[in-house]
PDB file of C-alpha atoms in Angstrom:
ATOM      1  CA  UNK O 356     -11.985  -0.675 -23.973  1.00 44.00           C
ATOM      2  CA  UNK O 357     -12.597   2.558 -22.098  1.00 47.00           C
ATOM      3  CA  UNK O 358     -10.474   5.550 -23.001  1.00 51.00           C
ATOM      4  CA  UNK O 359     -10.635   7.226 -19.616  1.00 55.00           C
ATOM      5  CA  UNK O 360     -11.716   5.861 -16.283  1.00 63.00           C
ATOM      6  CA  UNK O 361     -12.469   8.058 -13.306  1.00 70.00           C
ATOM      7  CA  UNK O 362     -12.496   6.511  -9.855  1.00 76.00           C
ATOM      8  CA  UNK O 363     -14.386   8.458  -7.201  1.00 79.00           C
ATOM      9  CA  UNK O 364     -12.327   7.714  -4.083  1.00 79.00           C
ATOM     10  CA  UNK O 365     -14.744   9.720  -1.911  1.00 81.00           C
ATOM     11  CA  UNK O 366     -17.565   7.426  -3.035  1.00 84.00           C
ATOM     12  CA  UNK O 367     -15.457   4.361  -2.228  1.00 82.00           C
ATOM     13  CA  UNK O 368     -14.871   5.758   1.273  1.00 79.00           C
ATOM     14  CA  UNK O 369     -18.604   5.940   1.933  1.00 83.00           C
ATOM     15  CA  UNK O 370     -19.352   4.481   5.410  1.00 82.00           C
ATOM     16  CA  UNK O 371     -22.017   2.280   3.794  1.00 85.00           C
ATOM     17  CA  UNK O 372     -19.174   0.397   2.089  1.00 86.00           C
ATOM     18  CA  UNK O 373     -17.187  -0.193   5.292  1.00 87.00           C
ATOM     19  CA  UNK O 374     -17.933  -3.943   5.251  1.00 92.00           C
ATOM     20  CA  UNK O 375     -16.417  -4.576   1.819  1.00 93.00           C
ATOM     21  CA  UNK O 376     -13.849  -7.372   2.112  1.00 95.00           C
ATOM     22  CA  UNK O 377     -12.364  -7.214  -1.404  1.00 96.00           C
ATOM     23  CA  UNK O 378     -11.855  -4.373  -3.862  1.00 94.00           C
ATOM     24  CA  UNK O 379     -10.502  -4.742  -7.386  1.00 96.00           C
ATOM     25  CA  UNK O 380      -9.320  -1.609  -9.198  1.00 94.00           C
ATOM     26  CA  UNK O 381      -7.617  -3.294 -12.148  1.00 95.00           C
ATOM     27  CA  UNK O 382      -6.256  -1.348 -15.125  1.00 94.00           C
ATOM     28  CA  UNK O 383      -8.054   1.885 -14.274  1.00 93.00           C
ATOM     29  CA  UNK O 384      -5.052   4.194 -14.713  1.00 93.00           C
ATOM     30  CA  UNK O 385      -4.243   4.787 -11.044  1.00 93.00           C
ATOM     31  CA  UNK O 386      -0.945   6.628 -10.580  1.00 93.00           C
ATOM     32  CA  UNK O 387      -0.993   6.409  -6.785  1.00 91.00           C
ATOM     33  CA  UNK O 388      -2.456   4.157  -4.164  1.00 89.00           C
ATOM     34  CA  UNK O 389      -5.875   5.511  -3.202  1.00 87.00           C
ATOM     35  CA  UNK O 390      -6.488   6.112   0.502  1.00 83.00           C
ATOM     36  CA  UNK O 391      -9.487   4.020   1.418  1.00 86.00           C
ATOM     37  CA  UNK O 392      -9.673   5.001   5.078  1.00 80.00           C
ATOM     38  CA  UNK O 393     -13.272   3.917   5.701  1.00 84.00           C
ATOM     39  CA  UNK O 394     -12.831   0.405   4.340  1.00 87.00           C
ATOM     40  CA  UNK O 395     -11.933  -1.071   7.724  1.00 86.00           C
ATOM     41  CA  UNK O 396     -13.049  -4.594   6.751  1.00 92.00           C
ATOM     42  CA  UNK O 397     -10.994  -4.736   3.555  1.00 92.00           C
ATOM     43  CA  UNK O 398      -8.908  -7.918   3.355  1.00 95.00           C
ATOM     44  CA  UNK O 399      -7.971  -7.926  -0.331  1.00 96.00           C
ATOM     45  CA  UNK O 400      -6.991  -4.843  -2.343  1.00 95.00           C
ATOM     46  CA  UNK O 401      -6.116  -5.517  -5.959  1.00 97.00           C
ATOM     47  CA  UNK O 402      -4.538  -2.589  -7.799  1.00 96.00           C
ATOM     48  CA  UNK O 403      -2.824  -4.505 -10.591  1.00 96.00           C
ATOM     49  CA  UNK O 404      -2.231  -3.219 -14.110  1.00 96.00           C
ATOM     50  CA  UNK O 405      -2.111   0.443 -13.129  1.00 96.00           C
ATOM     51  CA  UNK O 406       0.637   3.084 -13.242  1.00 96.00           C
ATOM     52  CA  UNK O 407       1.645   3.205  -9.567  1.00 95.00           C
ATOM     53  CA  UNK O 408       5.390   3.835  -9.264  1.00 95.00           C
ATOM     54  CA  UNK O 409       5.661   5.138  -5.686  1.00 94.00           C
ATOM     55  CA  UNK O 410       3.599   3.636  -2.872  1.00 92.00           C
ATOM     56  CA  UNK O 411       3.254   6.728  -0.685  1.00 89.00           C
ATOM     57  CA  UNK O 412       1.408   5.905   2.526  1.00 85.00           C
ATOM     58  CA  UNK O 413       1.278   9.376   4.074  1.00 80.00           C
ATOM     59  CA  UNK O 414      -2.529   9.519   3.962  1.00 78.00           C
ATOM     60  CA  UNK O 415      -2.814   5.958   5.290  1.00 77.00           C
ATOM     61  CA  UNK O 416      -1.345   6.713   8.714  1.00 68.00           C
ATOM     62  CA  UNK O 417      -2.786   8.811  11.534  1.00 66.00           C
ATOM     63  CA  UNK O 418       0.255  10.178  13.359  1.00 64.00           C
ATOM     64  CA  UNK O 419      -1.881  11.382  16.295  1.00 68.00           C
ATOM     65  CA  UNK O 420      -3.419   8.004  17.095  1.00 69.00           C
ATOM     66  CA  UNK O 421      -0.661   5.851  15.640  1.00 65.00           C
ATOM     67  CA  UNK O 422      -3.287   3.903  13.709  1.00 69.00           C
ATOM     68  CA  UNK O 423      -3.134   2.820  10.115  1.00 69.00           C
ATOM     69  CA  UNK O 424      -6.145   2.342   7.909  1.00 76.00           C
ATOM     70  CA  UNK O 425      -7.427  -1.010   6.673  1.00 82.00           C
ATOM     71  CA  UNK O 426      -6.472  -2.997   9.815  1.00 86.00           C
ATOM     72  CA  UNK O 427      -7.678  -6.317   8.352  1.00 91.00           C
ATOM     73  CA  UNK O 428      -5.818  -6.143   5.025  1.00 92.00           C
ATOM     74  CA  UNK O 429      -4.226  -9.507   4.173  1.00 94.00           C
ATOM     75  CA  UNK O 430      -3.325  -9.068   0.492  1.00 95.00           C
ATOM     76  CA  UNK O 431      -2.223  -6.013  -1.458  1.00 95.00           C
ATOM     77  CA  UNK O 432      -1.776  -6.806  -5.139  1.00 97.00           C
ATOM     78  CA  UNK O 433       0.418  -4.281  -6.928  1.00 96.00           C
ATOM     79  CA  UNK O 434       1.476  -6.607  -9.738  1.00 96.00           C
ATOM     80  CA  UNK O 435       2.017  -5.145 -13.194  1.00 96.00           C
ATOM     81  CA  UNK O 436       2.651  -1.656 -11.803  1.00 96.00           C
ATOM     82  CA  UNK O 437       6.010   0.093 -12.322  1.00 96.00           C
ATOM     83  CA  UNK O 438       6.640   0.242  -8.544  1.00 95.00           C
ATOM     84  CA  UNK O 439      10.128   1.544  -7.763  1.00 95.00           C
ATOM     85  CA  UNK O 440       9.595   3.027  -4.271  1.00 95.00           C
ATOM     86  CA  UNK O 441       7.559   2.022  -1.220  1.00 94.00           C
ATOM     87  CA  UNK O 442       7.074   4.152   1.890  1.00 92.00           C
ATOM     88  CA  UNK O 443       9.180   2.783   4.770  1.00 90.00           C
ATOM     89  CA  UNK O 444       6.191   3.081   7.131  1.00 86.00           C
ATOM     90  CA  UNK O 445       4.474   0.193   5.390  1.00 88.00           C
ATOM     91  CA  UNK O 446       4.676  -2.077   8.456  1.00 86.00           C
ATOM     92  CA  UNK O 447       3.310   0.696  10.693  1.00 82.00           C
ATOM     93  CA  UNK O 448       0.422   1.418   8.345  1.00 84.00           C
ATOM     94  CA  UNK O 449      -0.608  -2.156   7.597  1.00 85.00           C
ATOM     95  CA  UNK O 450      -0.446  -3.689  11.071  1.00 84.00           C
ATOM     96  CA  UNK O 451      -2.171  -6.877   9.914  1.00 87.00           C
ATOM     97  CA  UNK O 452       1.092  -7.681   8.074  1.00 90.00           C
ATOM     98  CA  UNK O 453      -0.385  -8.400   4.651  1.00 90.00           C
ATOM     99  CA  UNK O 454       1.294 -10.161   1.795  1.00 92.00           C
ATOM    100  CA  UNK O 455       2.335  -7.615  -0.824  1.00 92.00           C
ATOM    101  CA  UNK O 456       2.166  -9.049  -4.328  1.00 93.00           C
ATOM    102  CA  UNK O 457       4.509  -7.186  -6.653  1.00 91.00           C
ATOM    103  CA  UNK O 458       4.490  -9.677  -9.516  1.00 88.00           C
ATOM    104  CA  UNK O 459       3.711 -13.313 -10.149  1.00 83.00           C
ATOM    105  CA  UNK O 460       7.234 -14.095  -8.895  1.00 86.00           C
ATOM    106  CA  UNK O 461       7.718 -11.487  -6.161  1.00 89.00           C
ATOM    107  CA  UNK O 462       5.681 -11.449  -2.963  1.00 94.00           C
ATOM    108  CA  UNK O 463       6.769  -9.690   0.206  1.00 94.00           C
ATOM    109  CA  UNK O 464       5.508 -10.941   3.553  1.00 94.00           C
ATOM    110  CA  UNK O 465       5.195  -8.009   5.964  1.00 93.00           C
ATOM    111  CA  UNK O 466       5.210 -10.362   8.951  1.00 93.00           C
ATOM    112  CA  UNK O 467       8.965 -10.720   8.374  1.00 93.00           C
ATOM    113  CA  UNK O 468      11.472  -8.435  10.130  1.00 93.00           C
ATOM    114  CA  UNK O 469      11.919  -5.067   8.412  1.00 90.00           C
ATOM    115  CA  UNK O 470      15.470  -5.956   7.369  1.00 92.00           C
ATOM    116  CA  UNK O 471      14.128  -8.988   5.464  1.00 94.00           C
ATOM    117  CA  UNK O 472      11.347  -6.926   3.886  1.00 93.00           C
ATOM    118  CA  UNK O 473      13.902  -4.332   2.818  1.00 93.00           C
ATOM    119  CA  UNK O 474      16.132  -7.058   1.336  1.00 94.00           C
ATOM    120  CA  UNK O 475      13.251  -8.650  -0.598  1.00 93.00           C
ATOM    121  CA  UNK O 476      12.223  -5.281  -1.998  1.00 94.00           C
ATOM    122  CA  UNK O 477      15.799  -4.459  -2.969  1.00 93.00           C
ATOM    123  CA  UNK O 478      16.071  -7.802  -4.785  1.00 92.00           C
ATOM    124  CA  UNK O 479      12.960  -6.790  -6.747  1.00 92.00           C
ATOM    125  CA  UNK O 480      14.505  -3.406  -7.614  1.00 93.00           C
ATOM    126  CA  UNK O 481      12.268  -1.483  -5.216  1.00 94.00           C
ATOM    127  CA  UNK O 482      13.574   1.082  -2.760  1.00 94.00           C
ATOM    128  CA  UNK O 483      12.131   1.440   0.742  1.00 92.00           C
ATOM    129  CA  UNK O 484      12.044   5.214   1.240  1.00 92.00           C
ATOM    130  CA  UNK O 485      11.658   7.342   4.339  1.00 85.00           C
ATOM    131  CA  UNK O 486       9.844  10.649   4.541  1.00 69.00           C
ATOM    132  CA  UNK O 487      12.097  13.679   4.866  1.00 60.00           C
ATOM    133  CA  UNK O 488      10.584  14.515   8.262  1.00 45.00           C
ATOM    134  CA  UNK O 489      11.659  11.138   9.635  1.00 42.00           C
ATOM    135  CA  UNK O 490      15.209  11.773   8.462  1.00 41.00           C
ATOM    136  CA  UNK O 491      15.177  15.223  10.040  1.00 40.00           C
ATOM    137  CA  UNK O 492      14.041  13.762  13.377  1.00 41.00           C
ATOM    138  CA  UNK O 493      16.874  11.256  13.299  1.00 41.00           C
ATOM    139  CA  UNK O 494      14.592   8.248  12.958  1.00 41.00           C
ATOM    140  CA  UNK O 495      15.995   5.312  11.091  1.00 43.00           C
ATOM    141  CA  UNK O 496      13.879   2.450   9.835  1.00 41.00           C
ATOM    142  CA  UNK O 497      16.710   0.261   8.649  1.00 41.00           C
ATOM    143  CA  UNK O 498      17.502  -2.752  10.804  1.00 39.00           C
TER     144      UNK O 498
END
């Protein structure tokens, strides 16, 4: 077993890797979700067995263009992570409406209305959180 693992996110974002369809970063000690902005063909992202507690999607969304990264993502596996918070912009960022796998028992379908997504997350003990700037602008993501 490796004592320390270093993941070079810049190397993963290399344009030569833009056609990768699946990426598995299992048990590598991640504490946050890496922004993989150049992996436009990614359909499956497996981040299980890490230390991700807050899924912050700030670097996944381009506010100027309104585009999220990874437009083809179908599955995001966050199982066996201590996730307690997920960025409320998740449906804006992942427009392909992927299935979020939080555990073997809990899967959240982002094609559902936001109110249902919020309910499913709450049932799993996960809070859907807004950025402070959204609150200041009066935006409300709850339905």
